[in-house]
PDB file of C-alpha atoms in Angstrom:
ATOM      1  CA  UNK A   1      24.398 -53.435  40.524  1.00 86.00           C
ATOM      2  CA  UNK A   2      24.498 -55.556  37.386  1.00 92.00           C
ATOM      3  CA  UNK A   3      27.765 -55.484  35.428  1.00 95.00           C
ATOM      4  CA  UNK A   4      27.724 -56.557  31.809  1.00 97.00           C
ATOM      5  CA  UNK A   5      31.095 -57.290  30.218  1.00 98.00           C
ATOM      6  CA  UNK A   6      31.327 -57.908  26.484  1.00 98.00           C
ATOM      7  CA  UNK A   7      34.354 -58.507  24.292  1.00 98.00           C
ATOM      8  CA  UNK A   8      34.363 -58.174  20.515  1.00 98.00           C
ATOM      9  CA  UNK A   9      37.281 -58.926  18.200  1.00 98.00           C
ATOM     10  CA  UNK A  10      37.419 -56.665  15.168  1.00 98.00           C
ATOM     11  CA  UNK A  11      39.707 -56.885  12.122  1.00 98.00           C
ATOM     12  CA  UNK A  12      40.303 -53.160  11.706  1.00 98.00           C
ATOM     13  CA  UNK A  13      42.411 -50.343  13.108  1.00 97.00           C
ATOM     14  CA  UNK A  14      42.082 -49.306  16.730  1.00 98.00           C
ATOM     15  CA  UNK A  15      41.355 -45.696  15.674  1.00 97.00           C
ATOM     16  CA  UNK A  16      38.422 -46.726  13.490  1.00 97.00           C
ATOM     17  CA  UNK A  17      36.943 -48.924  16.233  1.00 98.00           C
ATOM     18  CA  UNK A  18      37.354 -46.179  18.827  1.00 98.00           C
ATOM     19  CA  UNK A  19      35.723 -43.565  16.606  1.00 98.00           C
ATOM     20  CA  UNK A  20      32.833 -45.851  15.636  1.00 98.00           C
ATOM     21  CA  UNK A  21      32.130 -46.495  19.323  1.00 98.00           C
ATOM     22  CA  UNK A  22      31.800 -42.760  19.995  1.00 97.00           C
ATOM     23  CA  UNK A  23      29.897 -41.953  16.810  1.00 98.00           C
ATOM     24  CA  UNK A  24      26.435 -40.559  17.507  1.00 97.00           C
ATOM     25  CA  UNK A  25      25.423 -41.483  13.946  1.00 96.00           C
ATOM     26  CA  UNK A  26      26.456 -45.141  14.310  1.00 97.00           C
ATOM     27  CA  UNK A  27      24.731 -45.329  17.689  1.00 96.00           C
ATOM     28  CA  UNK A  28      21.515 -44.209  15.999  1.00 95.00           C
ATOM     29  CA  UNK A  29      21.942 -46.866  13.288  1.00 96.00           C
ATOM     30  CA  UNK A  30      22.599 -49.609  15.841  1.00 95.00           C
ATOM     31  CA  UNK A  31      19.491 -48.744  17.865  1.00 94.00           C
ATOM     32  CA  UNK A  32      17.095 -48.136  14.957  1.00 92.00           C
ATOM     33  CA  UNK A  33      14.734 -50.833  16.289  1.00 90.00           C
ATOM     34  CA  UNK A  34      14.043 -48.599  19.335  1.00 91.00           C
ATOM     35  CA  UNK A  35      13.584 -45.461  17.177  1.00 92.00           C
ATOM     36  CA  UNK A  36      16.484 -43.940  19.102  1.00 94.00           C
ATOM     37  CA  UNK A  37      17.625 -40.477  18.096  1.00 96.00           C
ATOM     38  CA  UNK A  38      19.916 -37.836  19.551  1.00 97.00           C
ATOM     39  CA  UNK A  39      17.868 -34.775  20.509  1.00 98.00           C
ATOM     40  CA  UNK A  40      20.131 -32.593  22.705  1.00 98.00           C
ATOM     41  CA  UNK A  41      23.824 -31.926  23.215  1.00 98.00           C
ATOM     42  CA  UNK A  42      26.029 -33.582  20.613  1.00 97.00           C
ATOM     43  CA  UNK A  43      23.489 -34.897  18.084  1.00 97.00           C
ATOM     44  CA  UNK A  44      25.767 -35.970  15.230  1.00 96.00           C
ATOM     45  CA  UNK A  45      29.421 -36.775  14.622  1.00 96.00           C
ATOM     46  CA  UNK A  46      31.967 -37.903  17.212  1.00 97.00           C
ATOM     47  CA  UNK A  47      31.375 -37.147  20.876  1.00 98.00           C
ATOM     48  CA  UNK A  48      34.379 -35.786  22.761  1.00 98.00           C
ATOM     49  CA  UNK A  49      35.528 -35.462  26.372  1.00 98.00           C
ATOM     50  CA  UNK A  50      33.153 -33.297  28.402  1.00 98.00           C
ATOM     51  CA  UNK A  51      30.361 -33.368  25.808  1.00 98.00           C
ATOM     52  CA  UNK A  52      26.952 -34.883  26.457  1.00 98.00           C
ATOM     53  CA  UNK A  53      24.162 -36.363  24.380  1.00 98.00           C
ATOM     54  CA  UNK A  54      20.507 -36.923  25.134  1.00 98.00           C
ATOM     55  CA  UNK A  55      18.891 -39.841  23.334  1.00 97.00           C
ATOM     56  CA  UNK A  56      15.173 -40.420  23.035  1.00 96.00           C
ATOM     57  CA  UNK A  57      14.003 -43.983  22.387  1.00 94.00           C
ATOM     58  CA  UNK A  58      11.147 -46.364  22.972  1.00 91.00           C
ATOM     59  CA  UNK A  59      11.890 -49.243  25.357  1.00 88.00           C
ATOM     60  CA  UNK A  60       9.195 -51.600  26.636  1.00 86.00           C
ATOM     61  CA  UNK A  61       6.597 -49.485  24.815  1.00 88.00           C
ATOM     62  CA  UNK A  62       7.547 -46.335  26.752  1.00 89.00           C
ATOM     63  CA  UNK A  63       9.236 -43.292  25.219  1.00 94.00           C
ATOM     64  CA  UNK A  64      12.265 -42.466  27.369  1.00 93.00           C
ATOM     65  CA  UNK A  65      15.152 -40.003  27.448  1.00 96.00           C
ATOM     66  CA  UNK A  66      18.676 -40.696  28.642  1.00 96.00           C
ATOM     67  CA  UNK A  67      21.494 -38.152  28.885  1.00 98.00           C
ATOM     68  CA  UNK A  68      25.124 -39.246  29.171  1.00 98.00           C
ATOM     69  CA  UNK A  69      28.414 -37.372  29.308  1.00 98.00           C
ATOM     70  CA  UNK A  70      31.930 -38.431  28.310  1.00 98.00           C
ATOM     71  CA  UNK A  71      33.804 -38.169  31.617  1.00 98.00           C
ATOM     72  CA  UNK A  72      37.125 -39.836  30.784  1.00 98.00           C
ATOM     73  CA  UNK A  73      38.924 -40.168  27.461  1.00 97.00           C
ATOM     74  CA  UNK A  74      42.253 -41.432  26.119  1.00 98.00           C
ATOM     75  CA  UNK A  75      42.062 -41.808  22.332  1.00 97.00           C
ATOM     76  CA  UNK A  76      42.228 -44.467  20.907  1.00 98.00           C
ATOM     77  CA  UNK A  77      42.357 -46.746  23.939  1.00 98.00           C
ATOM     78  CA  UNK A  78      39.604 -45.816  26.362  1.00 98.00           C
ATOM     79  CA  UNK A  79      36.598 -43.666  27.095  1.00 98.00           C
ATOM     80  CA  UNK A  80      33.883 -43.603  29.711  1.00 98.00           C
ATOM     81  CA  UNK A  81      30.361 -42.251  29.583  1.00 98.00           C
ATOM     82  CA  UNK A  82      28.165 -41.727  32.608  1.00 98.00           C
ATOM     83  CA  UNK A  83      24.493 -41.052  33.147  1.00 96.00           C
ATOM     84  CA  UNK A  84      23.488 -37.450  33.745  1.00 97.00           C
ATOM     85  CA  UNK A  85      19.731 -37.999  33.638  1.00 97.00           C
ATOM     86  CA  UNK A  86      17.414 -40.877  32.764  1.00 92.00           C
ATOM     87  CA  UNK A  87      15.402 -43.843  33.952  1.00 89.00           C
ATOM     88  CA  UNK A  88      18.360 -45.517  35.684  1.00 92.00           C
ATOM     89  CA  UNK A  89      19.542 -44.545  39.157  1.00 92.00           C
ATOM     90  CA  UNK A  90      23.112 -44.742  37.798  1.00 95.00           C
ATOM     91  CA  UNK A  91      24.863 -45.973  34.673  1.00 95.00           C
ATOM     92  CA  UNK A  92      28.534 -46.158  33.698  1.00 98.00           C
ATOM     93  CA  UNK A  93      29.804 -47.506  30.377  1.00 98.00           C
ATOM     94  CA  UNK A  94      33.549 -48.030  29.949  1.00 98.00           C
ATOM     95  CA  UNK A  95      34.851 -48.701  26.426  1.00 98.00           C
ATOM     96  CA  UNK A  96      38.383 -50.135  26.099  1.00 98.00           C
ATOM     97  CA  UNK A  97      40.343 -50.896  22.922  1.00 98.00           C
ATOM     98  CA  UNK A  98      43.593 -52.813  22.537  1.00 98.00           C
ATOM     99  CA  UNK A  99      45.426 -54.797  19.911  1.00 97.00           C
ATOM    100  CA  UNK A 100      45.510 -58.537  20.510  1.00 96.00           C
ATOM    101  CA  UNK A 101      47.635 -60.140  17.843  1.00 92.00           C
ATOM    102  CA  UNK A 102      46.368 -58.652  14.564  1.00 93.00           C
ATOM    103  CA  UNK A 103      42.892 -57.615  15.738  1.00 97.00           C
ATOM    104  CA  UNK A 104      41.330 -55.000  17.958  1.00 98.00           C
ATOM    105  CA  UNK A 105      39.767 -56.302  21.147  1.00 98.00           C
ATOM    106  CA  UNK A 106      36.905 -54.006  22.111  1.00 98.00           C
ATOM    107  CA  UNK A 107      35.805 -54.521  25.709  1.00 98.00           C
ATOM    108  CA  UNK A 108      32.706 -52.973  27.248  1.00 98.00           C
ATOM    109  CA  UNK A 109      31.977 -52.744  30.962  1.00 98.00           C
ATOM    110  CA  UNK A 110      28.398 -51.607  31.430  1.00 97.00           C
ATOM    111  CA  UNK A 111      27.252 -51.145  35.017  1.00 97.00           C
ATOM    112  CA  UNK A 112      23.820 -49.850  35.938  1.00 93.00           C
ATOM    113  CA  UNK A 113      21.592 -49.426  38.932  1.00 91.00           C
ATOM    114  CA  UNK A 114      17.841 -49.492  38.521  1.00 87.00           C
ATOM    115  CA  UNK A 115      15.550 -47.276  40.580  1.00 85.00           C
ATOM    116  CA  UNK A 116      12.829 -48.571  42.901  1.00 77.00           C
ATOM    117  CA  UNK A 117      14.984 -50.613  45.286  1.00 78.00           C
ATOM    118  CA  UNK A 118      13.814 -54.223  45.510  1.00 82.00           C
ATOM    119  CA  UNK A 119      11.491 -53.872  42.492  1.00 82.00           C
ATOM    120  CA  UNK A 120      14.393 -52.565  40.404  1.00 76.00           C
ATOM    121  CA  UNK A 121      16.599 -55.466  41.481  1.00 81.00           C
ATOM    122  CA  UNK A 122      13.821 -57.893  40.588  1.00 79.00           C
ATOM    123  CA  UNK A 123      13.441 -56.254  37.142  1.00 79.00           C
ATOM    124  CA  UNK A 124      17.216 -56.569  36.629  1.00 76.00           C
ATOM    125  CA  UNK A 125      17.066 -60.276  37.410  1.00 83.00           C
ATOM    126  CA  UNK A 126      13.910 -61.035  35.416  1.00 83.00           C
ATOM    127  CA  UNK A 127      14.547 -59.130  32.183  1.00 89.00           C
ATOM    128  CA  UNK A 128      16.531 -55.873  32.252  1.00 87.00           C
ATOM    129  CA  UNK A 129      20.076 -57.299  32.342  1.00 93.00           C
ATOM    130  CA  UNK A 130      19.236 -59.625  29.442  1.00 95.00           C
ATOM    131  CA  UNK A 131      17.627 -56.761  27.507  1.00 93.00           C
ATOM    132  CA  UNK A 132      20.642 -54.467  28.009  1.00 94.00           C
ATOM    133  CA  UNK A 133      23.063 -57.255  27.056  1.00 97.00           C
ATOM    134  CA  UNK A 134      21.155 -57.822  23.817  1.00 96.00           C
ATOM    135  CA  UNK A 135      21.121 -54.070  23.071  1.00 95.00           C
ATOM    136  CA  UNK A 136      24.885 -53.767  23.646  1.00 97.00           C
ATOM    137  CA  UNK A 137      25.644 -56.944  21.677  1.00 97.00           C
ATOM    138  CA  UNK A 138      23.714 -55.605  18.694  1.00 96.00           C
ATOM    139  CA  UNK A 139      25.573 -52.303  18.932  1.00 96.00           C
ATOM    140  CA  UNK A 140      28.911 -54.158  18.964  1.00 98.00           C
ATOM    141  CA  UNK A 141      27.834 -56.292  16.008  1.00 98.00           C
ATOM    142  CA  UNK A 142      27.143 -53.112  14.018  1.00 98.00           C
ATOM    143  CA  UNK A 143      30.489 -51.553  15.039  1.00 98.00           C
ATOM    144  CA  UNK A 144      32.268 -54.726  13.889  1.00 98.00           C
ATOM    145  CA  UNK A 145      30.307 -54.844  10.622  1.00 98.00           C
ATOM    146  CA  UNK A 146      31.045 -51.201   9.771  1.00 98.00           C
ATOM    147  CA  UNK A 147      34.730 -51.440  10.769  1.00 98.00           C
ATOM    148  CA  UNK A 148      35.446 -54.630   8.833  1.00 98.00           C
ATOM    149  CA  UNK A 149      33.421 -53.859   5.697  1.00 96.00           C
ATOM    150  CA  UNK A 150      34.697 -50.339   5.075  1.00 92.00           C
ATOM    151  CA  UNK A 151      31.255 -48.872   5.769  1.00 94.00           C
ATOM    152  CA  UNK A 152      32.866 -46.872   8.582  1.00 96.00           C
ATOM    153  CA  UNK A 153      33.529 -44.235   5.909  1.00 94.00           C
ATOM    154  CA  UNK A 154      29.773 -43.557   5.772  1.00 92.00           C
ATOM    155  CA  UNK A 155      29.573 -42.419   9.412  1.00 94.00           C
ATOM    156  CA  UNK A 156      33.098 -41.120  10.010  1.00 94.00           C
ATOM    157  CA  UNK A 157      32.935 -38.769   7.007  1.00 81.00           C
ATOM    158  CA  UNK A 158      35.940 -40.378   5.327  1.00 66.00           C
ATOM    159  CA  UNK A 159      34.413 -40.776   1.850  1.00 51.00           C
TER     160      UNK A 159
END
């Protein structure tokens, strides 16, 4: 199974970074290029332990749905979401937050298993791991931008 690990340093508070990472609204903003929207479960605001969300998006020209649930949670340091239903055979995304010097270090561990056995493994190698890394990197760029610029108030209802 491919494992993508990304680290992002953010000049903000750990609470703001944590909440932006679990914001359904910010997720929608960060994936606008795929027309992603939340259609079931928690569809706006901050997702909590035990809650699920179903996103609909277009990837590789195909409209797809993916449902994930928050299965572990320790605010503001850690949460985990796991696939309930979708195109992947399995998917786990761990989000960790810690202070390193005067910044927040946000670390993502994103592990997925594609369906279709050998064909899925070939797709991972040829394009899917790169595609998912780019998607997650863009999401982290948006989290960093919102946290550092004060725009977090727009999605965390702190205006």
